[in-house]
Amino acid sequence: MAVRLGDIAPDFTADTTQGPIHFHEWKGNGWAILFSHPKDFTPVCTTELGAAAALKGEFDKRNCKMIGLSVDPVESHVRWEGDIKDVTGHAVNFPMIGDPDRTVATLYDMIHPNASDTLTVRSVFVIGPDNKVKLTLTYPASTGRNFLELLRVLDSLQLSAGYPVSTPADWKPGDDVIIAPALSDAEATAKFPKGFDKKKPYLRMTPQPDR
Ligand code: BEZ
């Protein structure tokens, strides 16, 4: 069954390039991003893993652990990681799940049979400290993901988790944010001392509150 926003991210045990894990235990009380790759030794995936590894420090700063998955075994991932370092200059610095029997891929509905019976699509799950799914994305095998965009999304999710705000189209950290419509103007004034610009009764912009 599909894993949807607000669901508890399914727990599992799996072998990874950094040893066996129990997912919830490994994740702990922080954030996590779980992303699937259709297959080892494939071109787009190779570039994606280098890009992800390059940004691990940024995910760390946000208390977000990274974990990848492909339906090949761990020994294959380990061999592939040499190529990834060669090509991208970045060593894969987070665990990669080996999922040859597709247990985790099935649990997270990462195999879309009308795309491929055997390979996963490019799924992304961002999971919050409460183990609930905060974001899902699905890309086809032919399109590499933008890991800077995933960081941007994480910034938005973390901001909304801490304040009654949402972020507008194309928002970047530091841009103004939207006050939750559930707040009255009086509540908004109290909560957001920098003030707000009431563009419409339902659209009130305020400077990013944690800056
Ligand atoms: C790729 O990463 O380039 C890829 C993955 C699966 C099938 C085809 C290509």
Coordinates of N, CA and C and ligand atoms in Angstrom, one line a residue:
M1 N 0.8 -1.2 0.0 CA 0.0 0.0 0.0 C 0.9 1.3 0.0
A2 N 0.4 2.3 -0.6 CA 1.1 3.5 -0.7 C 1.4 4.1 0.7
V3 N 2.5 4.7 0.9 CA 2.9 5.4 2.1 C 2.5 6.9 1.9
R4 N 1.6 7.4 2.7 CA 1.1 8.7 2.4 C 1.5 9.7 3.5
L5 N 1.3 11.0 3.2 CA 1.7 12.0 4.2 C 0.9 11.8 5.5
G6 N 1.6 12.0 6.6 CA 1.0 11.8 7.9 C 1.0 10.4 8.4
D7 N 1.3 9.4 7.5 CA 1.4 8.0 8.0 C 2.7 7.9 8.8
I8 N 2.7 6.9 9.7 CA 4.0 6.5 10.3 C 4.8 5.8 9.3
A9 N 6.0 6.2 9.1 CA 6.9 5.6 8.1 C 7.1 4.1 8.6
P10 N 6.9 3.2 7.7 CA 7.0 1.8 8.1 C 8.4 1.5 8.6
D11 N 8.4 0.7 9.7 CA 9.7 0.3 10.2 C 10.2 -1.0 9.5
F12 N 11.4 -1.2 9.5 CA 12.0 -2.4 8.8 C 13.4 -2.7 9.4
T13 N 13.9 -3.9 9.2 CA 15.3 -4.2 9.4 C 15.9 -4.4 8.0
A14 N 17.1 -4.0 7.8 CA 17.7 -4.2 6.5 C 19.2 -4.2 6.6
D15 N 19.9 -4.8 5.7 CA 21.4 -4.7 5.5 C 21.7 -3.4 4.8
T16 N 22.7 -2.8 5.3 CA 23.1 -1.6 4.6 C 24.7 -1.6 4.4
T17 N 25.2 -0.6 3.7 CA 26.6 -0.6 3.5 C 27.3 -0.2 4.8
Q18 N 26.5 0.2 5.8 CA 27.1 0.6 7.1 C 26.7 -0.4 8.2
G19 N 26.3 -1.6 7.8 CA 25.8 -2.7 8.7 C 24.3 -2.7 8.8
P20 N 23.8 -3.8 9.5 CA 22.3 -4.0 9.6 C 21.7 -2.8 10.4
I21 N 20.5 -2.4 10.1 CA 19.8 -1.4 10.8 C 18.4 -1.8 11.1
H22 N 17.8 -1.3 12.2 CA 16.4 -1.3 12.5 C 16.1 0.2 12.2
F23 N 15.2 0.4 11.2 CA 15.1 1.8 10.7 C 14.7 2.8 11.8
H24 N 13.6 2.5 12.5 CA 13.2 3.6 13.5 C 14.3 3.8 14.6
E25 N 15.0 2.7 15.0 CA 16.1 2.8 15.9 C 17.2 3.7 15.3
W26 N 17.6 3.4 14.1 CA 18.6 4.1 13.4 C 18.3 5.6 13.3
K27 N 17.0 5.8 13.0 CA 16.6 7.2 12.7 C 16.6 8.0 14.0
G28 N 16.2 7.4 15.1 CA 16.1 8.1 16.4 C 15.1 9.2 16.4
N29 N 15.4 10.3 17.1 CA 14.4 11.3 17.3 C 14.5 12.5 16.3
G30 N 15.4 12.3 15.3 CA 15.6 13.4 14.4 C 14.8 13.2 13.1
W31 N 15.2 13.9 12.1 CA 14.6 13.8 10.8 C 15.4 12.7 9.9
A32 N 14.7 12.2 8.9 CA 15.4 11.3 8.0 C 14.9 11.5 6.6
I33 N 15.8 11.3 5.6 CA 15.4 11.3 4.2 C 15.8 10.0 3.6
L34 N 14.8 9.2 3.1 CA 15.0 7.9 2.5 C 14.7 8.0 1.0
F35 N 15.7 7.6 0.2 CA 15.5 7.8 -1.2 C 15.9 6.5 -2.0
S36 N 15.1 6.2 -3.0 CA 15.4 4.9 -3.7 C 16.1 5.2 -5.0
H37 N 16.9 4.3 -5.4 CA 17.6 4.3 -6.7 C 17.2 3.1 -7.5
P38 N 16.9 3.2 -8.8 CA 16.4 2.0 -9.5 C 17.3 0.8 -9.5
K39 N 18.6 1.1 -9.7 CA 19.6 0.0 -9.8 C 21.0 0.5 -9.7
D40 N 21.9 -0.4 -9.2 CA 23.3 0.0 -9.1 C 23.9 0.1 -10.5
F41 N 25.1 0.8 -10.6 CA 25.8 0.9 -11.8 C 25.0 1.4 -13.0
T42 N 24.1 2.4 -12.6 CA 23.3 3.1 -13.7 C 23.7 4.5 -13.7
P43 N 23.6 5.2 -14.8 CA 24.2 6.5 -14.9 C 23.6 7.6 -14.1
V44 N 22.3 7.8 -14.2 CA 21.7 8.9 -13.4 C 21.9 8.7 -11.9
C45 N 21.7 7.4 -11.5 CA 21.8 7.1 -10.0 C 23.2 7.5 -9.6
T46 N 24.2 7.2 -10.4 CA 25.6 7.5 -10.0 C 25.8 9.0 -9.7
T47 N 25.2 9.8 -10.6 CA 25.3 11.3 -10.4 C 24.5 11.7 -9.2
E48 N 23.4 11.1 -9.0 CA 22.5 11.5 -7.8 C 23.3 11.2 -6.5
L49 N 23.9 10.0 -6.4 CA 24.5 9.7 -5.1 C 25.7 10.6 -4.8
G50 N 26.4 11.0 -5.9 CA 27.5 12.0 -5.6 C 26.9 13.3 -5.2
A51 N 25.8 13.7 -5.8 CA 25.2 15.0 -5.4 C 24.7 14.9 -3.9
A52 N 24.1 13.8 -3.6 CA 23.6 13.6 -2.2 C 24.7 13.6 -1.2
A53 N 25.8 12.9 -1.6 CA 27.0 12.8 -0.6 C 27.6 14.2 -0.4
A54 N 27.6 15.0 -1.5 CA 28.2 16.4 -1.4 C 27.4 17.3 -0.4
L55 N 26.1 16.9 -0.2 CA 25.3 17.8 0.7 C 25.1 17.2 2.0
K56 N 25.7 16.1 2.4 CA 25.4 15.4 3.6 C 25.6 16.4 4.8
G57 N 26.7 17.2 4.7 CA 27.0 18.1 5.8 C 25.8 19.1 6.1
E58 N 25.1 19.5 5.0 CA 24.0 20.4 5.1 C 22.8 19.6 5.8
F59 N 22.6 18.4 5.4 CA 21.5 17.6 6.0 C 21.8 17.3 7.5
D60 N 23.1 17.1 7.8 CA 23.5 16.9 9.2 C 23.2 18.1 10.0
K61 N 23.5 19.3 9.5 CA 23.2 20.6 10.2 C 21.7 20.7 10.6
R62 N 20.9 20.1 9.8 CA 19.4 20.1 10.0 C 18.9 18.9 10.8
N63 N 19.9 18.1 11.3 CA 19.5 17.0 12.1 C 18.7 16.0 11.3
C64 N 19.1 15.8 10.0 CA 18.4 14.9 9.1 C 19.4 13.8 8.6
K65 N 19.1 12.6 9.0 CA 20.0 11.5 8.5 C 19.6 11.1 7.1
M66 N 20.5 10.7 6.3 CA 20.2 10.3 4.9 C 20.4 8.8 4.8
I67 N 19.6 8.2 3.9 CA 19.7 6.8 3.7 C 19.2 6.5 2.3
G68 N 20.0 5.8 1.5 CA 19.6 5.4 0.1 C 19.2 4.0 0.1
L69 N 18.6 3.6 -1.0 CA 18.2 2.2 -1.2 C 18.3 1.9 -2.7
S70 N 18.8 0.6 -3.0 CA 18.6 0.1 -4.3 C 18.4 -1.4 -4.2
V71 N 17.7 -2.0 -5.2 CA 17.3 -3.4 -5.1 C 18.5 -4.3 -5.3
D72 N 19.7 -3.8 -5.4 CA 20.8 -4.7 -5.5 C 21.4 -5.0 -4.1
P73 N 22.2 -6.0 -4.0 CA 22.7 -6.3 -2.6 C 23.8 -5.4 -2.2
V74 N 24.1 -5.4 -0.9 CA 25.0 -4.5 -0.3 C 26.4 -4.6 -1.0
E75 N 26.8 -5.8 -1.2 CA 28.2 -6.0 -1.8 C 28.3 -5.3 -3.2
S76 N 27.2 -5.3 -3.9 CA 27.2 -4.5 -5.2 C 27.3 -3.0 -4.9
H77 N 26.5 -2.6 -3.9 CA 26.6 -1.1 -3.6 C 28.0 -0.7 -3.3
V78 N 28.7 -1.6 -2.5 CA 30.1 -1.2 -2.1 C 31.0 -1.1 -3.3
R79 N 30.8 -2.0 -4.3 CA 31.6 -1.9 -5.5 C 31.3 -0.7 -6.3
W80 N 30.0 -0.4 -6.3 CA 29.5 0.8 -7.1 C 30.0 2.1 -6.5
E81 N 30.1 2.1 -5.1 CA 30.6 3.4 -4.5 C 32.0 3.8 -5.0
G82 N 32.8 2.9 -5.4 CA 34.1 3.2 -6.0 C 33.9 4.1 -7.2
D83 N 33.0 3.6 -8.1 CA 32.7 4.4 -9.3 C 32.1 5.8 -9.0
I84 N 31.3 5.8 -8.0 CA 30.6 7.1 -7.6 C 31.7 8.1 -7.2
K85 N 32.6 7.6 -6.4 CA 33.7 8.5 -6.0 C 34.6 9.0 -7.2
D86 N 34.9 8.0 -8.1 CA 35.7 8.3 -9.3 C 35.0 9.4 -10.1
V87 N 33.7 9.2 -10.3 CA 33.0 10.1 -11.3 C 32.7 11.4 -10.7
T88 N 32.2 11.4 -9.4 CA 31.7 12.7 -8.9 C 32.7 13.4 -7.9
G89 N 33.7 12.6 -7.4 CA 34.6 13.1 -6.5 C 34.1 13.0 -5.0
H90 N 32.9 12.5 -4.9 CA 32.3 12.4 -3.5 C 32.1 10.9 -3.1
A91 N 32.7 10.6 -1.9 CA 32.4 9.3 -1.4 C 31.1 9.2 -0.8
V92 N 30.4 8.1 -1.0 CA 29.0 8.0 -0.4 C 29.2 7.9 1.1
N93 N 28.6 8.8 1.8 CA 28.9 9.0 3.3 C 27.7 8.8 4.1
F94 N 26.8 8.0 3.6 CA 25.5 7.6 4.3 C 25.2 6.2 4.0
P95 N 24.4 5.5 4.7 CA 24.2 4.0 4.4 C 23.3 3.9 3.2
M96 N 23.6 2.8 2.5 CA 22.8 2.4 1.3 C 22.2 1.0 1.6
I97 N 20.9 1.0 1.6 CA 20.2 -0.3 1.9 C 20.3 -1.2 0.7
G98 N 20.7 -2.5 1.0 CA 20.6 -3.5 0.0 C 19.2 -4.2 0.1
D99 N 18.5 -4.3 -1.0 CA 17.1 -4.7 -0.9 C 16.8 -5.7 -2.0
P100 N 17.7 -6.8 -2.2 CA 17.5 -7.7 -3.3 C 16.2 -8.4 -3.3
D101 N 15.6 -8.6 -2.1 CA 14.3 -9.3 -2.1 C 13.1 -8.3 -2.2
R102 N 13.5 -7.0 -2.3 CA 12.5 -5.9 -2.4 C 11.5 -5.7 -1.2
T103 N 12.0 -6.2 -0.1 CA 11.1 -6.0 1.1 C 10.8 -4.6 1.4
V104 N 11.9 -3.7 1.5 CA 11.7 -2.3 1.8 C 11.0 -1.6 0.6
A105 N 11.4 -1.9 -0.6 CA 10.8 -1.3 -1.7 C 9.3 -1.6 -1.8
T106 N 8.9 -2.8 -1.4 CA 7.5 -3.1 -1.4 C 6.8 -2.4 -0.3
L107 N 7.4 -2.4 0.9 CA 6.8 -1.7 2.1 C 6.5 -0.2 1.8
Y108 N 7.4 0.4 1.0 CA 7.3 1.8 0.7 C 6.7 2.1 -0.7
D109 N 6.2 1.0 -1.3 CA 5.5 1.2 -2.6 C 6.5 1.9 -3.6
M110 N 7.7 1.5 -3.6 CA 8.7 2.1 -4.5 C 8.8 1.4 -5.9
I111 N 8.0 0.3 -6.0 CA 8.0 -0.4 -7.3 C 6.7 -0.1 -8.0
H112 N 6.7 0.6 -9.1 CA 5.5 0.9 -9.8 C 5.4 0.1 -11.1
P113 N 4.6 -1.0 -11.0 CA 4.8 -2.0 -12.1 C 4.6 -1.5 -13.5
N114 N 3.8 -0.4 -13.7 CA 3.6 0.1 -15.0 C 4.8 0.9 -15.5
A115 N 5.7 1.2 -14.6 CA 7.0 1.8 -15.0 C 8.1 0.7 -15.1
S116 N 8.2 -0.1 -14.1 CA 9.1 -1.3 -14.2 C 8.6 -2.3 -13.1
D117 N 8.6 -3.6 -13.6 CA 8.3 -4.7 -12.6 C 9.3 -4.9 -11.6
T118 N 10.5 -4.6 -11.9 CA 11.6 -5.1 -11.0 C 12.4 -3.9 -10.4
L119 N 12.5 -2.8 -11.0 CA 13.3 -1.7 -10.4 C 12.4 -0.7 -9.7
T120 N 13.0 0.0 -8.7 CA 12.2 1.0 -8.1 C 12.2 2.3 -8.9
V121 N 11.1 3.1 -8.7 CA 11.2 4.5 -9.2 C 12.1 5.3 -8.3
R122 N 12.3 6.5 -8.6 CA 13.1 7.4 -7.7 C 12.1 8.0 -6.6
S123 N 12.0 7.3 -5.5 CA 11.1 7.8 -4.4 C 11.9 8.6 -3.4
V124 N 11.3 9.5 -2.8 CA 11.8 10.3 -1.7 C 10.8 10.3 -0.6
F125 N 11.2 10.0 0.6 CA 10.4 10.2 1.8 C 11.2 11.0 2.8
V126 N 10.6 12.1 3.3 CA 11.2 12.9 4.4 C 10.3 12.6 5.6
I127 N 11.0 12.1 6.7 CA 10.3 11.6 7.9 C 10.7 12.5 9.0
G128 N 9.7 12.9 9.8 CA 9.9 13.8 10.9 C 10.3 13.1 12.2
P129 N 10.6 13.9 13.2 CA 11.0 13.4 14.5 C 10.0 12.5 15.1
D130 N 8.7 12.7 14.7 CA 7.6 11.8 15.2 C 7.4 10.6 14.4
N131 N 8.3 10.3 13.5 CA 8.3 9.1 12.6 C 7.2 9.2 11.5
K132 N 6.6 10.4 11.4 CA 5.5 10.6 10.4 C 6.1 11.1 9.1
V133 N 5.5 10.6 8.0 CA 6.0 11.0 6.7 C 5.5 12.5 6.4
K134 N 6.5 13.3 6.1 CA 6.2 14.8 5.9 C 6.2 15.1 4.4
L135 N 6.9 14.3 3.6 CA 7.0 14.6 2.2 C 7.2 13.3 1.4
T136 N 6.5 13.2 0.3 CA 6.9 12.1 -0.6 C 7.1 12.7 -2.0
L137 N 8.0 12.2 -2.8 CA 8.2 12.6 -4.2 C 8.4 11.3 -5.0
T138 N 8.0 11.3 -6.2 CA 8.3 10.2 -7.1 C 8.8 10.8 -8.5
Y139 N 10.0 10.4 -8.8 CA 10.5 10.8 -10.1 C 10.7 9.5 -10.9
P140 N 10.7 9.6 -12.2 CA 11.0 8.4 -13.1 C 12.5 8.2 -13.2
A141 N 12.9 7.0 -13.6 CA 14.3 6.6 -13.7 C 15.1 7.6 -14.6
S142 N 14.4 8.3 -15.6 CA 15.1 9.1 -16.5 C 15.4 10.5 -16.0
T143 N 14.9 10.9 -14.8 CA 15.1 12.2 -14.3 C 15.8 12.2 -12.9
G144 N 17.0 12.7 -12.9 CA 17.8 12.8 -11.6 C 17.1 13.9 -10.7
R145 N 17.2 13.6 -9.4 CA 16.6 14.6 -8.5 C 17.5 15.7 -8.2
N146 N 17.0 16.8 -7.7 CA 17.7 18.0 -7.3 C 17.9 18.0 -5.8
F147 N 19.0 17.6 -5.3 CA 19.2 17.5 -3.8 C 19.2 18.9 -3.1
L148 N 19.5 19.9 -3.8 CA 19.4 21.2 -3.2 C 17.9 21.5 -3.0
E149 N 17.1 21.1 -3.9 CA 15.6 21.3 -3.7 C 15.1 20.5 -2.5
L150 N 15.7 19.3 -2.3 CA 15.3 18.5 -1.1 C 15.7 19.2 0.2
L151 N 16.9 19.9 0.1 CA 17.3 20.7 1.3 C 16.3 21.8 1.5
R152 N 15.9 22.5 0.4 CA 15.0 23.6 0.5 C 13.7 23.2 1.1
V153 N 13.2 22.0 0.7 CA 11.9 21.5 1.2 C 12.1 21.2 2.7
L154 N 13.2 20.6 3.1 CA 13.5 20.3 4.5 C 13.4 21.6 5.3
D155 N 14.1 22.6 4.8 CA 14.0 23.9 5.5 C 12.6 24.4 5.7
S156 N 11.8 24.2 4.7 CA 10.4 24.6 4.8 C 9.6 23.8 5.8
L157 N 9.8 22.5 5.7 CA 9.2 21.5 6.7 C 9.5 21.8 8.1
Q158 N 10.8 22.1 8.3 CA 11.3 22.4 9.7 C 10.8 23.7 10.2
L159 N 10.7 24.7 9.3 CA 10.1 26.0 9.7 C 8.6 25.8 10.1
S160 N 7.9 25.1 9.2 CA 6.4 24.9 9.5 C 6.2 24.1 10.8
A161 N 7.2 23.2 11.1 CA 7.0 22.4 12.3 C 7.2 23.2 13.5
G162 N 7.9 24.4 13.4 CA 8.2 25.2 14.6 C 7.4 26.4 14.7
Y163 N 6.8 26.8 13.7 CA 6.0 28.1 13.7 C 4.7 27.9 12.9
P164 N 3.6 28.6 13.2 CA 2.4 28.5 12.4 C 2.5 29.3 11.0
V165 N 3.4 28.8 10.2 CA 3.7 29.4 8.9 C 3.7 28.4 7.8
S166 N 3.5 28.8 6.6 CA 3.8 28.0 5.4 C 4.7 28.8 4.5
T167 N 5.2 28.2 3.4 CA 6.2 28.9 2.6 C 5.6 29.0 1.2
P168 N 5.8 30.2 0.6 CA 5.1 30.4 -0.8 C 5.9 29.8 -1.9
A169 N 5.4 29.9 -3.1 CA 6.0 29.3 -4.3 C 7.4 29.9 -4.4
D170 N 8.4 29.0 -4.7 CA 9.7 29.3 -5.0 C 10.5 30.0 -3.8
W171 N 9.9 29.8 -2.6 CA 10.5 30.3 -1.3 C 11.9 29.8 -1.2
K172 N 12.8 30.7 -0.7 CA 14.1 30.2 -0.3 C 14.3 30.7 1.1
P173 N 15.2 30.0 1.9 CA 15.5 30.4 3.3 C 15.8 31.9 3.3
G174 N 15.2 32.7 4.2 CA 15.4 34.1 4.3 C 14.3 34.9 3.7
D175 N 13.5 34.3 2.8 CA 12.4 35.0 2.2 C 11.3 35.1 3.2
D176 N 10.3 36.0 2.9 CA 9.1 36.1 3.8 C 8.3 34.8 3.7
V177 N 7.5 34.6 4.7 CA 6.7 33.4 4.8 C 5.2 33.8 5.0
I178 N 4.3 32.8 4.9 CA 2.9 33.0 5.0 C 2.4 32.6 6.4
I179 N 1.7 33.5 7.0 CA 1.1 33.2 8.4 C -0.1 32.3 8.2
A180 N -0.2 31.3 9.0 CA -1.4 30.3 8.9 C -2.7 31.1 9.0
P181 N -3.6 30.8 8.0 CA -4.9 31.5 8.0 C -5.7 31.3 9.3
A182 N -5.4 30.2 10.1 CA -6.1 29.9 11.3 C -5.9 31.0 12.4
L183 N -4.8 31.7 12.3 CA -4.5 32.8 13.3 C -5.3 34.0 13.0
S184 N -5.9 34.6 14.0 CA -6.5 35.9 13.8 C -5.4 37.0 13.6
D185 N -5.8 38.2 13.2 CA -4.8 39.3 13.1 C -4.2 39.6 14.4
A186 N -5.0 39.5 15.5 CA -4.5 39.8 16.8 C -3.4 38.7 17.2
E187 N -3.8 37.5 17.0 CA -2.8 36.4 17.3 C -1.5 36.5 16.5
A188 N -1.7 36.9 15.2 CA -0.5 37.0 14.3 C 0.3 38.2 14.8
T189 N -0.3 39.3 15.3 CA 0.5 40.4 15.8 C 1.3 39.9 17.0
A190 N 0.7 39.2 17.8 CA 1.4 38.7 19.1 C 2.5 37.7 18.7
K191 N 2.2 36.8 17.8 CA 3.2 35.8 17.4 C 4.4 36.3 16.6
F192 N 4.1 37.3 15.8 CA 5.1 37.7 14.8 C 5.4 39.2 15.0
P193 N 6.3 39.5 16.0 CA 6.5 40.9 16.4 C 7.1 41.7 15.3
K194 N 7.7 41.1 14.2 CA 8.2 41.9 13.1 C 7.1 42.4 12.2
G195 N 5.8 42.0 12.5 CA 4.7 42.6 11.8 C 4.4 41.7 10.5
F196 N 3.3 42.1 9.8 CA 3.0 41.4 8.6 C 2.3 42.3 7.6
D197 N 2.4 41.8 6.4 CA 1.8 42.6 5.3 C 0.6 41.8 4.8
K198 N -0.6 42.4 5.0 CA -1.9 41.7 4.7 C -2.2 42.0 3.3
K199 N -1.8 41.1 2.4 CA -2.1 41.2 1.0 C -3.5 40.9 0.7
K200 N -4.1 40.0 1.4 CA -5.5 39.6 1.3 C -5.8 39.1 2.7
P201 N -7.1 39.0 3.1 CA -7.4 38.5 4.4 C -6.8 37.2 4.7
Y202 N -6.6 36.4 3.6 CA -6.1 35.0 3.8 C -4.6 34.9 3.5
L203 N -4.0 36.0 3.1 CA -2.6 36.0 2.7 C -1.8 37.1 3.4
R204 N -1.2 36.7 4.5 CA -0.4 37.6 5.3 C 1.0 37.2 5.3
M205 N 1.9 38.1 4.9 CA 3.4 37.7 4.8 C 4.1 38.3 5.9
T206 N 5.1 37.6 6.4 CA 5.9 38.1 7.6 C 7.3 37.6 7.3
P207 N 8.3 38.4 7.9 CA 9.7 37.9 7.7 C 9.9 36.5 8.4
Q208 N 10.8 35.8 7.9 CA 11.0 34.4 8.4 C 11.3 34.5 9.9
P209 N 10.4 33.9 10.8 CA 10.5 34.1 12.2 C 11.7 33.7 13.0
D210 N 12.5 32.8 12.4 CA 13.6 32.3 13.2 C 14.9 33.0 12.8
R211 N 14.8 34.1 12.1 CA 16.0 34.8 11.7 C 16.1 36.2 12.3
Ligands
BEZ1 C1 19.9 5.5 -14.4 O1 20.2 5.8 -13.3 O2 20.4 6.1 -15.4 C2 18.9 4.4 -14.8 C3 18.3 3.7 -13.8 C4 17.5 2.6 -14.1 C5 17.2 2.4 -15.5 C6 17.8 3.1 -16.4 C7 18.7 4.1 -16.1

